JSON list of C-alpha atoms in Angstrom, two decimals:
[
{"chain": "A", "resi": 212, "resn": "UNK", "atom": "CA", "xyz": [-57.98, -22.81, 27.91]},
{"chain": "A", "resi": 213, "resn": "UNK", "atom": "CA", "xyz": [-58.52, -19.99, 30.37]},
{"chain": "A", "resi": 214, "resn": "UNK", "atom": "CA", "xyz": [-58.00, -16.35, 29.46]},
{"chain": "A", "resi": 215, "resn": "UNK", "atom": "CA", "xyz": [-56.58, -13.64, 31.69]},
{"chain": "A", "resi": 216, "resn": "UNK", "atom": "CA", "xyz": [-60.12, -12.73, 32.81]},
{"chain": "A", "resi": 217, "resn": "UNK", "atom": "CA", "xyz": [-60.70, -16.40, 33.72]},
{"chain": "A", "resi": 218, "resn": "UNK", "atom": "CA", "xyz": [-63.61, -16.78, 31.26]},
{"chain": "A", "resi": 219, "resn": "UNK", "atom": "CA", "xyz": [-63.87, -20.38, 30.16]},
{"chain": "A", "resi": 220, "resn": "UNK", "atom": "CA", "xyz": [-63.98, -21.26, 26.46]},
{"chain": "A", "resi": 221, "resn": "UNK", "atom": "CA", "xyz": [-67.01, -23.33, 25.43]},
{"chain": "A", "resi": 222, "resn": "UNK", "atom": "CA", "xyz": [-66.18, -25.84, 22.72]},
{"chain": "A", "resi": 223, "resn": "UNK", "atom": "CA", "xyz": [-68.39, -28.27, 20.93]},
{"chain": "A", "resi": 224, "resn": "UNK", "atom": "CA", "xyz": [-66.63, -31.47, 19.98]},
{"chain": "A", "resi": 225, "resn": "UNK", "atom": "CA", "xyz": [-68.06, -33.18, 16.91]},
{"chain": "A", "resi": 226, "resn": "UNK", "atom": "CA", "xyz": [-67.32, -36.66, 15.53]},
{"chain": "A", "resi": 227, "resn": "UNK", "atom": "CA", "xyz": [-64.96, -36.99, 12.60]},
{"chain": "A", "resi": 228, "resn": "UNK", "atom": "CA", "xyz": [-67.60, -37.76, 9.94]},
{"chain": "A", "resi": 229, "resn": "UNK", "atom": "CA", "xyz": [-66.68, -38.75, 6.40]},
{"chain": "A", "resi": 230, "resn": "UNK", "atom": "CA", "xyz": [-69.01, -39.33, 3.43]},
{"chain": "A", "resi": 231, "resn": "UNK", "atom": "CA", "xyz": [-68.09, -42.72, 1.96]},
{"chain": "A", "resi": 232, "resn": "UNK", "atom": "CA", "xyz": [-69.57, -45.01, -0.68]},
{"chain": "A", "resi": 233, "resn": "UNK", "atom": "CA", "xyz": [-69.56, -48.76, -0.07]},
{"chain": "A", "resi": 234, "resn": "UNK", "atom": "CA", "xyz": [-70.33, -51.53, -2.52]},
{"chain": "A", "resi": 235, "resn": "UNK", "atom": "CA", "xyz": [-72.42, -54.42, -1.19]},
{"chain": "A", "resi": 236, "resn": "UNK", "atom": "CA", "xyz": [-71.76, -57.34, -3.56]},
{"chain": "A", "resi": 237, "resn": "UNK", "atom": "CA", "xyz": [-74.49, -59.54, -2.07]},
{"chain": "A", "resi": 238, "resn": "UNK", "atom": "CA", "xyz": [-77.14, -56.96, -3.05]},
{"chain": "A", "resi": 239, "resn": "UNK", "atom": "CA", "xyz": [-75.21, -55.63, -6.10]},
{"chain": "A", "resi": 240, "resn": "UNK", "atom": "CA", "xyz": [-75.64, -51.99, -5.03]},
{"chain": "A", "resi": 241, "resn": "UNK", "atom": "CA", "xyz": [-73.75, -49.00, -3.71]},
{"chain": "A", "resi": 242, "resn": "UNK", "atom": "CA", "xyz": [-74.70, -47.24, -0.48]},
{"chain": "A", "resi": 243, "resn": "UNK", "atom": "CA", "xyz": [-73.48, -43.85, 0.71]},
{"chain": "A", "resi": 244, "resn": "UNK", "atom": "CA", "xyz": [-72.94, -43.49, 4.43]},
{"chain": "A", "resi": 245, "resn": "UNK", "atom": "CA", "xyz": [-71.71, -40.72, 6.68]},
{"chain": "A", "resi": 246, "resn": "UNK", "atom": "CA", "xyz": [-69.45, -42.66, 9.00]},
{"chain": "A", "resi": 247, "resn": "UNK", "atom": "CA", "xyz": [-66.90, -41.65, 11.62]},
{"chain": "A", "resi": 248, "resn": "UNK", "atom": "CA", "xyz": [-63.25, -42.63, 11.42]},
{"chain": "A", "resi": 249, "resn": "UNK", "atom": "CA", "xyz": [-63.93, -45.26, 14.08]},
{"chain": "A", "resi": 250, "resn": "UNK", "atom": "CA", "xyz": [-66.85, -46.53, 11.97]},
{"chain": "A", "resi": 251, "resn": "UNK", "atom": "CA", "xyz": [-64.57, -46.93, 8.99]},
{"chain": "A", "resi": 252, "resn": "UNK", "atom": "CA", "xyz": [-62.25, -49.10, 11.05]},
{"chain": "A", "resi": 253, "resn": "UNK", "atom": "CA", "xyz": [-65.23, -51.17, 12.21]},
{"chain": "A", "resi": 254, "resn": "UNK", "atom": "CA", "xyz": [-66.42, -51.65, 8.62]},
{"chain": "A", "resi": 255, "resn": "UNK", "atom": "CA", "xyz": [-62.97, -52.69, 7.45]},
{"chain": "A", "resi": 256, "resn": "UNK", "atom": "CA", "xyz": [-62.72, -55.13, 10.35]},
{"chain": "A", "resi": 257, "resn": "UNK", "atom": "CA", "xyz": [-66.21, -56.74, 10.20]},
{"chain": "A", "resi": 258, "resn": "UNK", "atom": "CA", "xyz": [-67.15, -56.06, 6.59]},
{"chain": "A", "resi": 259, "resn": "UNK", "atom": "CA", "xyz": [-69.85, -53.82, 5.15]},
{"chain": "A", "resi": 260, "resn": "UNK", "atom": "CA", "xyz": [-72.46, -56.61, 5.00]},
{"chain": "A", "resi": 261, "resn": "UNK", "atom": "CA", "xyz": [-72.25, -57.37, 8.73]},
{"chain": "A", "resi": 262, "resn": "UNK", "atom": "CA", "xyz": [-72.40, -53.69, 9.66]},
{"chain": "A", "resi": 263, "resn": "UNK", "atom": "CA", "xyz": [-75.29, -53.05, 7.24]},
{"chain": "A", "resi": 264, "resn": "UNK", "atom": "CA", "xyz": [-77.31, -55.92, 8.75]},
{"chain": "A", "resi": 265, "resn": "UNK", "atom": "CA", "xyz": [-76.64, -54.57, 12.21]},
{"chain": "A", "resi": 266, "resn": "UNK", "atom": "CA", "xyz": [-77.82, -51.09, 11.20]},
{"chain": "A", "resi": 267, "resn": "UNK", "atom": "CA", "xyz": [-80.80, -52.41, 9.20]},
{"chain": "A", "resi": 268, "resn": "UNK", "atom": "CA", "xyz": [-79.67, -50.96, 5.85]}
]
């Protein structure tokens, strides 16, 4: 967006982070992760165990 004086607006775009608890049945424990909306879709597609192994959790 450009104002009448042609000064540009500086915006910082942040990821859409959500705090979410996941249960890992193989380890019988809950983990709390701050994941993006895209990360939630990845977890639902691959499963929390596969994503946790990839992240080293």
